[in-house]
XYZ file of C-alpha atoms in Angstrom:
312
model
C 170.402 145.008 102.040
C 167.507 146.094 104.238
C 165.215 147.119 101.382
C 164.380 143.597 100.179
C 163.059 142.222 103.507
C 161.108 145.447 104.036
C 159.544 145.185 100.571
C 158.599 141.558 101.170
C 157.105 142.422 104.523
C 154.987 145.166 102.983
C 153.803 142.818 100.221
C 152.994 140.084 102.740
C 150.973 142.487 104.894
C 149.129 143.765 101.853
C 148.193 140.219 100.841
C 146.924 139.469 104.344
C 144.925 142.701 104.315
C 143.375 141.803 100.936
C 142.419 138.345 102.209
C 140.846 139.917 105.291
C 138.829 142.366 103.209
C 137.675 139.549 100.935
C 136.566 137.448 103.931
C 134.744 140.454 105.367
C 132.902 140.936 102.086
C 132.049 137.213 102.018
C 130.631 137.410 105.537
C 128.631 140.503 104.654
C 127.227 138.779 101.573
C 126.372 135.672 103.593
C 124.582 137.747 106.230
C 122.641 139.649 103.573
C 121.536 136.417 101.883
C 120.798 134.362 105.002
C 119.594 137.199 107.220
C 115.989 137.424 105.955
C 115.551 133.662 106.217
C 117.000 133.569 109.744
C 114.790 136.499 110.750
C 111.665 134.773 109.425
C 112.687 131.531 111.165
C 113.034 133.418 114.436
C 109.730 135.295 114.058
C 107.605 132.409 112.771
C 109.053 129.452 114.689
C 111.499 130.216 117.480
C 109.674 133.185 119.005
C 106.256 131.407 119.084
C 107.890 128.353 120.678
C 109.409 130.561 123.390
C 106.003 132.207 123.893
C 104.321 128.800 124.300
C 106.845 127.772 126.976
C 106.260 131.092 128.750
C 102.437 130.824 128.631
C 102.632 127.226 129.924
C 104.122 128.626 133.140
C 101.100 130.881 133.763
C 97.389 130.515 134.523
C 96.379 132.800 131.641
C 92.929 132.332 130.151
C 92.218 133.459 126.595
C 90.845 137.004 126.697
C 91.858 137.676 130.301
C 93.676 140.935 131.030
C 95.824 139.507 133.824
C 97.773 136.370 134.549
C 99.850 134.811 137.305
C 103.044 132.810 137.221
C 102.368 129.223 138.344
C 105.633 127.525 137.365
C 105.196 123.831 136.630
C 101.657 123.682 138.013
C 100.084 123.107 134.582
C 102.396 120.159 133.938
C 101.489 118.706 137.337
C 97.824 118.973 136.360
C 98.624 117.231 133.064
C 100.306 114.390 134.924
C 97.216 113.934 137.107
C 94.648 114.412 134.326
C 93.085 111.096 133.297
C 91.560 112.685 130.185
C 94.996 113.846 129.013
C 96.456 110.356 129.446
C 93.481 108.856 127.633
C 94.138 111.254 124.762
C 97.843 110.394 124.808
C 97.143 106.648 124.734
C 94.729 107.118 121.817
C 97.372 109.128 119.969
C 100.145 106.583 120.546
C 97.878 103.694 119.526
C 96.793 105.576 116.410
C 100.393 106.376 115.423
C 101.779 102.918 116.200
C 99.236 101.249 113.888
C 98.674 103.804 111.131
C 102.309 104.687 110.439
C 103.646 101.193 109.627
C 100.462 100.327 107.702
C 100.680 103.516 105.625
C 104.388 103.137 104.874
C 104.101 99.392 104.220
C 101.169 99.750 101.844
C 102.906 102.679 100.154
C 105.929 100.470 99.492
C 103.787 97.610 98.176
C 101.806 99.872 95.854
C 104.998 101.517 94.590
C 106.544 98.121 93.832
C 103.404 96.968 92.024
C 103.207 100.152 89.958
C 106.891 99.966 89.068
C 106.533 96.306 88.054
C 103.466 96.999 85.896
C 104.453 97.921 82.339
C 101.252 99.740 81.365
C 98.975 102.363 82.917
C 101.615 103.459 85.429
C 100.591 107.104 85.210
C 96.948 106.177 85.781
C 97.711 104.067 88.861
C 99.966 106.778 90.286
C 97.259 109.406 89.818
C 94.543 107.221 91.362
C 96.568 106.518 94.500
C 97.880 110.074 94.847
C 94.562 111.898 94.397
C 93.385 111.369 98.020
C 96.547 113.058 99.277
C 95.848 116.075 97.077
C 92.362 116.573 98.536
C 91.994 118.676 101.678
C 91.419 116.679 104.855
C 88.209 118.566 105.666
C 86.671 117.808 102.275
C 87.729 114.173 102.546
C 86.230 113.960 106.043
C 82.884 115.304 104.819
C 82.847 112.720 102.026
C 83.629 109.939 104.491
C 80.888 111.174 106.822
C 78.374 110.527 104.046
C 79.860 107.114 103.273
C 79.766 106.066 106.942
C 76.228 107.275 107.705
C 74.470 104.501 109.689
C 71.309 104.402 107.508
C 71.962 105.937 104.097
C 75.729 105.520 103.979
C 77.150 103.518 101.082
C 79.253 101.281 103.332
C 76.320 100.005 105.391
C 74.178 99.618 102.273
C 76.843 97.395 100.700
C 77.137 95.381 103.910
C 73.356 94.924 104.105
C 73.347 93.621 100.526
C 75.607 90.788 101.766
C 73.422 90.156 104.798
C 75.744 91.921 107.260
C 74.352 94.503 109.650
C 76.637 97.521 109.823
C 77.104 99.743 112.844
C 77.134 103.462 113.497
C 80.830 103.650 112.727
C 81.454 107.124 114.107
C 79.424 106.600 117.299
C 80.687 103.149 118.217
C 83.466 103.407 120.829
C 85.119 100.200 119.645
C 84.992 101.128 115.949
C 85.617 104.864 115.774
C 89.401 104.839 116.225
C 89.998 102.083 113.618
C 87.725 103.965 111.205
C 89.716 107.173 111.673
C 92.881 105.160 111.186
C 91.575 103.735 107.920
C 90.756 107.258 106.695
C 94.260 108.419 107.618
C 95.863 105.513 105.746
C 93.677 106.156 102.695
C 94.615 109.856 102.778
C 98.393 109.438 103.196
C 99.032 106.247 101.241
C 99.698 108.224 98.055
C 102.384 110.320 99.719
C 104.307 107.257 100.936
C 103.869 105.650 97.517
C 105.300 108.722 95.796
C 108.371 108.713 98.039
C 109.067 105.049 97.288
C 108.495 105.541 93.566
C 111.113 108.303 93.600
C 113.484 106.006 95.479
C 112.950 103.144 93.022
C 113.861 105.444 90.139
C 117.283 106.088 91.670
C 118.308 102.418 91.856
C 120.686 101.610 88.942
C 119.638 98.668 86.786
C 123.276 97.490 86.833
C 122.842 96.451 90.453
C 120.014 94.093 89.529
C 122.192 92.616 86.775
C 125.034 92.131 89.247
C 122.668 90.538 91.770
C 121.395 88.156 89.091
C 124.975 87.118 88.299
C 125.523 86.449 92.010
C 122.500 84.135 92.111
C 119.704 86.532 93.092
C 117.653 85.748 89.998
C 114.180 85.705 91.601
C 112.027 88.773 92.322
C 111.991 88.138 96.067
C 115.758 87.667 96.265
C 116.341 90.852 94.232
C 113.906 92.653 96.511
C 115.755 91.505 99.629
C 119.314 92.022 98.378
C 119.008 95.176 96.261
C 115.692 97.040 96.476
C 114.964 97.128 100.201
C 118.524 97.983 101.342
C 118.732 100.857 98.871
C 115.292 102.109 99.918
C 116.418 102.286 103.551
C 116.891 106.085 103.643
C 113.556 106.658 101.898
C 111.798 104.301 104.296
C 113.219 106.070 107.350
C 112.223 109.465 105.969
C 108.727 108.212 105.168
C 108.316 106.733 108.653
C 109.236 109.984 110.384
C 107.162 112.231 108.096
C 104.071 110.004 108.263
C 104.480 109.741 112.050
C 104.497 113.536 112.299
C 101.346 113.698 110.178
C 99.706 111.084 112.414
C 100.523 113.057 115.563
C 99.042 116.161 113.898
C 95.659 114.570 113.151
C 92.957 117.112 113.915
C 90.712 117.778 110.899
C 88.980 114.414 110.747
C 88.351 114.418 114.493
C 86.912 117.930 114.450
C 84.651 117.233 111.468
C 83.578 113.656 112.176
C 83.610 112.902 115.909
C 84.560 115.949 118.041
C 86.566 113.515 120.146
C 83.577 111.253 120.862
C 81.900 109.074 121.652
C 83.014 109.307 125.267
C 86.460 110.662 124.267
C 87.122 107.409 122.401
C 88.583 109.330 119.445
C 90.112 112.299 121.249
C 93.801 112.744 120.469
C 96.549 115.085 121.562
C 96.072 117.931 119.097
C 92.317 117.944 119.597
C 92.824 118.068 123.370
C 95.060 121.089 122.839
C 92.329 122.783 120.797
C 89.562 122.050 123.299
C 91.534 123.213 126.320
C 92.782 126.398 124.634
C 89.793 127.569 122.578
C 86.687 125.956 124.082
C 87.514 125.850 127.800
C 89.762 128.947 127.389
C 92.412 127.397 129.668
C 95.230 128.840 127.599
C 98.019 128.149 130.089
C 96.976 124.514 130.393
C 96.613 124.247 126.618
C 100.125 125.677 126.229
C 101.404 122.897 128.495
C 99.798 120.377 126.136
C 101.503 122.231 123.261
C 104.861 121.834 124.993
C 104.328 118.075 125.258
C 103.394 117.962 121.584
C 106.444 120.047 120.649
C 108.744 117.753 122.634
C 107.329 114.738 120.785
C 107.982 116.423 117.420
C 111.526 117.360 118.466
C 112.111 113.799 119.662
C 111.014 112.349 116.334
C 113.262 114.780 114.474
C 116.278 113.946 116.627
C 115.504 110.244 116.234
C 115.707 110.622 112.470
C 118.866 112.750 112.479
C 120.985 110.968 115.084
C 119.698 107.391 115.213
C 117.749 106.200 112.186
C 119.901 107.916 109.540
C 122.987 106.180 110.946
C 121.397 102.728 110.844
C 120.184 102.710 107.258
C 122.240 101.474 104.344
C 123.345 104.204 101.946
C 124.902 103.725 98.545
């Protein structure tokens, strides 16, 4: 009578042991597959971020053989630095205007291309080509177009009797000009995102909306297209905002932050402080502010915006 329970107990323990070995093998396989990626993430992203926070707490200058711990002194200097706040205001103004304009125009162009029956591939290529070009090459081309005497823009304006200005040396015009270049450069990317989103909308929904009385293009746009493009729009807003905060190439090539720091923005301030003035600790503090802005935008997308859009 005692053999049966004993046999069952042995079989039960063997099954548990087999499950444990299988789980161990699964964990080992997972670690082997994910380990290289996690290691690269740590080396390329997490470790440099930790190093930036550490350098921001020192007075290290690039090339110096010694440094001292200064705590939050660099951040106190940032708070009191009028040039830093001027750069921050320029950056926020640039982002607050360029991002909605880029995303809005990208949506409009995508809707027009999708509504047009012919030459869609041509229109897509024309609008996407600026995004494919490098920012430095595009900036050099724009520098020629905006030249005050021989530039094409001022020549066209003079043909209509309008006297152009020195666009890149006019304090009131330089930031809008840089914004226009940014919109021109990134419009194709926003357009491509919206085109991909439009392709995912089932035609049955438009038929159902027409049955319910939404038979006009504007009513279909408001009741079907825009709600279903909500996730794409939120993604485009965050990605374009990140690209706007990272603007550096056009400033370095075209204006060097001038005239009178009218076009200086956060990333260019970081570059100047770290690699021209060699104030590496102070530049690292600027990097920390920039990193916190990027993290804030990412968290905004993950925890706020993604929960407020309409998914289907």
